[in-house]
Short mmCIF file of C-alpha atoms and ligand atoms in Angstrom, two decimals:
data_model
loop_
_atom_site.label_atom_id
_atom_site.label_comp_id
_atom_site.label_asym_id
_atom_site.label_seq_id
_atom_site.Cartn_x
_atom_site.Cartn_y
_atom_site.Cartn_z
CA MET A 21 -47.21 -22.68 -62.83
CA SER A 22 -46.55 -26.45 -62.54
CA TRP A 23 -45.28 -26.13 -58.56
CA ASP A 24 -48.71 -24.64 -58.14
CA ARG A 25 -50.03 -27.78 -57.24
CA GLN A 26 -50.57 -29.00 -53.57
CA ILE A 27 -51.18 -27.25 -50.03
CA ASN A 28 -49.86 -29.03 -47.67
CA ILE A 29 -50.84 -28.42 -43.71
CA LYS A 30 -47.93 -29.34 -41.54
CA ASN A 31 -48.47 -30.63 -37.84
CA PRO A 32 -46.33 -29.15 -35.10
CA GLN A 33 -43.62 -31.62 -35.32
CA GLU A 34 -43.10 -30.61 -39.08
CA LEU A 35 -43.25 -27.05 -38.01
CA ALA A 36 -40.88 -27.49 -35.59
CA VAL A 37 -38.17 -28.62 -38.34
CA MET A 38 -38.99 -25.85 -40.33
CA ARG A 39 -38.19 -23.58 -38.00
CA GLU A 40 -34.72 -25.22 -37.39
CA ALA A 41 -34.46 -25.08 -41.33
CA GLY A 42 -35.28 -21.24 -41.29
CA ARG A 43 -32.77 -20.57 -38.48
CA ILE A 44 -30.04 -22.05 -40.21
CA ASN A 45 -31.25 -19.84 -43.30
CA ALA A 46 -30.99 -17.21 -41.16
CA GLU A 47 -27.46 -17.93 -40.09
CA ALA A 48 -26.17 -18.29 -43.61
CA LEU A 49 -27.82 -15.04 -44.45
CA ALA A 50 -26.52 -12.94 -41.61
CA ALA A 51 -23.34 -13.86 -42.35
CA VAL A 52 -23.55 -12.92 -46.07
CA ALA A 53 -25.07 -9.64 -44.82
CA ALA A 54 -22.03 -8.99 -42.47
CA ALA A 55 -19.59 -9.54 -45.29
CA ILE A 56 -21.48 -7.39 -48.06
CA ALA A 57 -18.65 -4.50 -48.73
CA PRO A 58 -17.15 -2.85 -51.57
CA GLY A 59 -14.79 -5.14 -53.50
CA VAL A 60 -16.46 -8.74 -52.26
CA THR A 61 -17.41 -10.58 -55.31
CA THR A 62 -20.87 -12.23 -55.38
CA GLY A 63 -19.33 -15.55 -55.78
CA GLU A 64 -17.48 -15.08 -52.11
CA LEU A 65 -21.21 -14.32 -50.54
CA ASN A 66 -21.94 -17.51 -51.99
CA GLU A 67 -19.10 -19.63 -50.67
CA ILE A 68 -19.88 -17.94 -47.21
CA ALA A 69 -23.52 -19.52 -47.44
CA GLU A 70 -22.44 -22.59 -48.47
CA SER A 71 -20.21 -22.80 -45.44
CA VAL A 72 -22.78 -21.98 -42.78
CA LEU A 73 -25.30 -24.08 -44.28
CA LYS A 74 -22.51 -27.09 -44.22
CA LYS A 75 -21.76 -26.33 -40.78
CA TYR A 76 -25.03 -27.09 -39.53
CA GLY A 77 -25.60 -30.16 -41.81
CA ALA A 78 -27.94 -28.25 -44.10
CA TYR A 79 -27.71 -27.56 -48.12
CA SER A 80 -29.25 -25.49 -50.39
CA PRO A 81 -32.40 -26.34 -52.54
CA PHE A 82 -31.43 -23.70 -55.18
CA LYS A 83 -27.90 -25.86 -55.97
CA ASN A 84 -29.15 -27.46 -59.28
CA TYR A 85 -32.92 -26.42 -59.06
CA PRO A 86 -34.49 -27.14 -62.70
CA GLY A 87 -34.75 -24.39 -65.07
CA PRO A 88 -33.33 -23.39 -68.40
CA TYR A 89 -30.16 -25.23 -67.22
CA PRO A 90 -29.66 -26.64 -63.27
CA TYR A 91 -29.31 -23.49 -61.13
CA PRO A 92 -25.37 -23.45 -60.60
CA ALA A 93 -24.96 -21.93 -57.00
CA SER A 94 -26.44 -21.91 -53.31
CA ILE A 95 -27.92 -18.29 -53.42
CA CYS A 96 -28.81 -15.65 -55.98
CA THR A 97 -27.05 -12.48 -56.02
CA SER A 98 -29.29 -10.11 -58.04
CA VAL A 99 -27.16 -6.47 -58.36
CA ASN A 100 -28.94 -3.03 -58.75
CA GLU A 101 -31.62 -3.54 -62.02
CA GLU A 102 -31.19 -7.24 -60.86
CA LEU A 103 -34.55 -8.19 -59.50
CA VAL A 104 -34.48 -11.99 -58.81
CA HIS A 105 -31.85 -14.82 -59.78
CA GLY A 106 -28.66 -13.43 -60.39
CA ILE A 107 -25.79 -15.84 -60.44
CA PRO A 108 -22.98 -15.40 -58.20
CA GLY A 109 -19.66 -14.91 -59.83
CA ASN A 110 -16.67 -12.52 -60.11
CA ARG A 111 -18.65 -9.26 -60.02
CA LYS A 112 -17.21 -7.19 -57.08
CA LEU A 113 -19.25 -4.96 -55.18
CA LYS A 114 -18.86 -1.30 -55.34
CA ASN A 115 -19.99 1.60 -53.36
CA GLY A 116 -23.57 2.62 -54.32
CA ASP A 117 -24.62 -0.58 -55.66
CA ILE A 118 -27.61 -2.47 -53.45
CA ILE A 119 -27.85 -6.31 -53.60
CA SER A 120 -30.18 -8.86 -52.85
CA ILE A 121 -29.18 -12.07 -51.26
CA ASP A 122 -31.91 -14.84 -51.63
CA CYS A 123 -30.93 -17.93 -49.72
CA GLY A 124 -32.97 -21.28 -49.27
CA SER A 125 -31.93 -24.10 -46.77
CA VAL A 126 -33.12 -27.82 -46.53
CA PHE A 127 -32.68 -29.75 -42.91
CA LYS A 128 -34.24 -32.92 -42.33
CA GLY A 129 -36.31 -32.54 -45.29
CA TYR A 130 -37.68 -29.24 -45.10
CA VAL A 131 -36.97 -26.25 -46.56
CA GLY A 132 -36.37 -22.42 -45.71
CA ASP A 133 -36.28 -19.75 -48.09
CA ALA A 134 -35.63 -15.87 -47.58
CA ALA A 135 -33.96 -12.65 -48.65
CA PHE A 136 -33.20 -9.33 -48.59
CA THR A 137 -31.87 -6.44 -50.36
CA MET A 138 -28.91 -4.24 -48.69
CA GLY A 139 -26.89 -1.31 -49.41
CA VAL A 140 -23.21 -1.87 -50.46
CA GLY A 141 -21.55 1.44 -48.66
CA GLU A 142 -23.38 4.74 -48.79
CA ILE A 143 -26.48 4.54 -51.25
CA THR A 144 -29.04 7.22 -52.53
CA LYS A 145 -32.03 8.42 -50.99
CA GLU A 146 -33.98 6.72 -53.90
CA ASN A 147 -32.59 3.59 -53.24
CA LYS A 148 -33.03 3.88 -49.19
CA LYS A 149 -36.69 4.25 -49.97
CA LEU A 150 -36.79 1.47 -51.99
CA LEU A 151 -35.18 -0.76 -49.59
CA GLU A 152 -37.79 0.40 -46.97
CA VAL A 153 -40.68 0.27 -48.79
CA THR A 154 -39.87 -3.11 -50.36
CA GLU A 155 -39.34 -4.52 -46.57
CA LYS A 156 -42.60 -2.58 -45.07
CA ALA A 157 -44.47 -4.42 -47.96
CA LEU A 158 -43.37 -7.66 -46.80
CA PHE A 159 -44.27 -7.64 -42.96
CA ALA A 160 -47.41 -5.57 -44.11
CA GLY A 161 -48.20 -9.23 -46.19
CA ILE A 162 -46.99 -11.36 -42.80
CA ASN A 163 -49.66 -9.77 -40.56
CA LYS A 164 -52.25 -10.77 -42.69
CA LEU A 165 -51.05 -14.57 -42.58
CA LYS A 166 -53.64 -15.50 -39.97
CA PRO A 167 -56.44 -18.16 -40.37
CA GLY A 168 -59.43 -16.77 -41.41
CA ASN A 169 -57.65 -14.48 -43.70
CA PHE A 170 -58.03 -14.87 -47.50
CA LEU A 171 -54.86 -14.70 -49.70
CA GLY A 172 -56.42 -11.57 -51.29
CA ASP A 173 -55.73 -10.17 -48.29
CA VAL A 174 -52.24 -10.49 -47.87
CA SER A 175 -51.52 -9.64 -51.82
CA ALA A 176 -53.61 -6.69 -51.40
CA ALA A 177 -51.44 -5.83 -48.37
CA VAL A 178 -48.21 -6.09 -49.77
CA GLN A 179 -49.43 -4.07 -53.39
CA ASN A 180 -51.04 -1.22 -51.28
CA VAL A 181 -47.52 -0.45 -49.28
CA VAL A 182 -45.60 -0.60 -52.89
CA GLU A 183 -48.01 1.00 -54.42
CA SER A 184 -48.80 3.99 -52.19
CA HIS A 185 -45.10 4.98 -52.36
CA ASN A 186 -45.52 5.48 -56.19
CA LEU A 187 -43.49 1.85 -56.90
CA HIS A 188 -44.81 -1.57 -58.74
CA VAL A 189 -44.83 -5.07 -57.64
CA THR A 190 -44.22 -7.88 -60.42
CA ARG A 191 -46.49 -9.38 -61.89
CA GLU A 192 -44.33 -12.46 -63.31
CA TYR A 193 -42.99 -13.82 -59.85
CA THR A 194 -44.85 -14.66 -56.99
CA GLY A 195 -44.50 -16.04 -53.51
CA HIS A 196 -45.57 -19.69 -53.03
CA GLY A 197 -45.93 -22.22 -50.29
CA VAL A 198 -42.76 -23.97 -49.08
CA GLY A 199 -42.13 -27.57 -47.42
CA ARG A 200 -41.04 -30.53 -48.44
CA ARG A 201 -40.14 -28.83 -51.47
CA MET A 202 -39.13 -25.44 -51.77
CA HIS A 203 -42.21 -24.73 -54.05
CA GLU A 204 -45.58 -25.90 -53.05
CA GLY A 205 -48.89 -24.65 -53.84
CA PRO A 206 -50.55 -21.77 -53.15
CA GLN A 207 -48.77 -19.23 -55.21
CA VAL A 208 -48.80 -16.00 -53.66
CA PRO A 209 -48.85 -13.06 -55.85
CA ASN A 210 -47.86 -9.47 -54.88
CA TYR A 211 -50.84 -7.93 -55.69
CA GLY A 212 -54.64 -8.57 -55.06
CA THR A 213 -58.15 -7.93 -54.06
CA PRO A 214 -59.27 -8.50 -49.99
CA GLY A 215 -61.36 -11.00 -49.44
CA LYS A 216 -60.54 -12.90 -52.54
CA GLY A 217 -58.68 -16.28 -53.17
CA MET A 218 -57.78 -19.02 -50.83
CA LEU A 219 -59.25 -19.10 -47.42
CA LEU A 220 -56.10 -19.27 -44.82
CA LYS A 221 -55.85 -22.42 -42.41
CA ALA A 222 -53.09 -23.11 -39.57
CA GLY A 223 -50.33 -25.22 -40.65
CA MET A 224 -49.92 -23.47 -44.02
CA THR A 225 -46.51 -22.58 -44.47
CA ILE A 226 -45.74 -19.65 -47.24
CA ALA A 227 -42.83 -17.96 -48.37
CA LEU A 228 -44.17 -14.22 -48.99
CA GLU A 229 -41.48 -12.25 -51.23
CA PRO A 230 -42.53 -8.86 -52.45
CA MET A 231 -40.53 -7.85 -55.61
CA VAL A 232 -40.34 -4.18 -56.16
CA LEU A 233 -39.49 -2.21 -59.27
CA ILE A 234 -39.50 1.81 -60.14
CA GLY A 235 -41.24 3.33 -62.62
CA THR A 236 -43.01 0.20 -64.20
CA ASN A 237 -43.52 -3.57 -63.67
CA GLN A 238 -41.94 -4.95 -66.71
CA THR A 239 -38.64 -7.26 -66.52
CA LYS A 240 -36.89 -9.51 -68.88
CA VAL A 241 -34.43 -12.46 -68.49
CA THR A 242 -30.94 -11.70 -69.81
CA PRO A 243 -28.78 -13.81 -71.79
CA ASP A 244 -27.65 -16.05 -69.07
CA GLU A 245 -31.14 -17.10 -68.96
CA TRP A 246 -31.76 -16.83 -65.07
CA THR A 247 -31.24 -13.49 -64.38
CA VAL A 248 -34.54 -11.17 -64.19
CA VAL A 249 -33.78 -7.67 -64.46
CA SER A 250 -36.09 -4.48 -64.91
CA LEU A 251 -36.79 -3.75 -68.57
CA ASN A 252 -36.12 -0.20 -67.73
CA GLY A 253 -33.28 -0.46 -65.85
CA MET A 254 -33.61 0.98 -62.83
CA ASN A 255 -33.20 -0.51 -59.43
CA THR A 256 -35.06 -3.25 -57.93
CA ALA A 257 -35.61 -4.55 -54.49
CA HIS A 258 -36.79 -8.05 -52.50
CA PHE A 259 -37.59 -9.39 -49.16
CA GLU A 260 -38.67 -12.79 -48.31
CA HIS A 261 -39.35 -14.77 -45.11
CA SER A 262 -40.95 -18.40 -44.87
CA VAL A 263 -43.97 -17.96 -42.65
CA ALA A 264 -46.11 -20.25 -40.93
CA ILE A 265 -49.61 -19.60 -39.95
CA THR A 266 -50.73 -20.63 -36.89
CA GLU A 267 -53.79 -20.17 -34.57
CA THR A 268 -52.21 -17.60 -32.61
CA GLY A 269 -50.96 -15.63 -35.55
CA PRO A 270 -48.04 -15.69 -38.31
CA VAL A 271 -44.57 -17.20 -36.78
CA ILE A 272 -41.87 -16.41 -39.10
CA LEU A 273 -39.55 -19.25 -39.69
CA THR A 274 -36.54 -17.56 -41.25
CA VAL A 275 -35.07 -15.50 -37.63
CA LEU A 276 -31.94 -15.83 -35.81
CA ALA A 277 -32.62 -18.10 -32.64
CA ASP A 278 -33.40 -14.97 -30.80
CA GLY A 279 -36.31 -14.29 -33.27
CA GLN A 280 -33.83 -11.29 -34.93
CA ASN A 281 -34.15 -10.93 -38.30
CA PRO A 282 -30.93 -11.75 -40.13
CA TRP A 283 -30.46 -8.25 -42.00
CA ASP A 284 -30.73 -6.53 -39.01
CA PHE A 285 -28.05 -6.05 -36.59
CA ALA A 286 -25.51 -3.88 -35.37
CA GLY A 287 -23.12 -1.91 -37.57
CA GLN A 288 -25.06 -3.06 -41.31
CA SER A 289 -26.65 -0.46 -43.01
CA LYS A 290 -29.58 -1.09 -45.12
N1 MF3 B 318 -36.45 -17.65 -53.23
C1 MF3 B 318 -36.36 -17.97 -54.72
C2 MF3 B 318 -37.76 -18.80 -55.02
O1 MF3 B 318 -38.46 -18.64 -54.12
C3 MF3 B 318 -35.66 -18.80 -55.34
C4 MF3 B 318 -35.22 -19.88 -56.48
S1 MF3 B 318 -33.76 -19.63 -56.97
C5 MF3 B 318 -33.56 -21.24 -57.77
O2 MF3 B 318 -38.28 -18.85 -56.46
F1 MF3 B 318 -32.39 -21.21 -58.48
F2 MF3 B 318 -33.44 -22.23 -56.97
F3 MF3 B 318 -34.24 -21.39 -58.68
CO1 CO B 319 -38.94 -17.81 -52.51
#
């Protein structure tokens, strides 16, 4: 892919700014998570994220991102069979839906990128398992983001969690380096072989994003040219964090000031 070009090692000053961008991103995601309920539209969720970013002097790198046509919103809202890049609009959420919220932030020239998937009201056991496995795969991968490990260790950790639960990772979309640009090198697939691929070094910043499907890994793009859906129409899930590799291990950048996950807080069911 065209954005798989440079791998930029960040110094501690840059990492500090990326932590701020990540914290603001987490604030936006937490505000959206709190608003998810039956009857709310995806467009309203987009407005909530935009207002939080604006409050902190940040903006979304998604808006006008080049593609088939410039991406028209600040977040992606992907409901049910929509895997990634769903466009916010008039769609009203219904009890039993699952929705992925993907949000980016640019602050002082650096990017944060993170996503979660959550149930709307009461969801089925199968959907709960889909969300739990995808989130677990994200954290299994994050734990491998250490100097001396290889990119394949990260990818394999994600793949193993997903496939051990008889679910499937996409082959067509990947995680990525993140920094001054939303998409830097390296590409980070959600499948791979331990010990293979690039050697990880302190100062690399990676957006890891498992995208998980039921039954098959096949996807297609809908007529709006952005939204990616499962080919079989089954539900899908997506979780993402931006993470710094440091000498002492992974540091998750896209968390709240107290280190809490933006999608984990009292009163919310996942
Ligand atoms: N988190 C997504 C990614 O890493 C967001 C891209 S949406 C876009 O690719 F609209 F900006 F393309
Ligand atoms: Co991303």
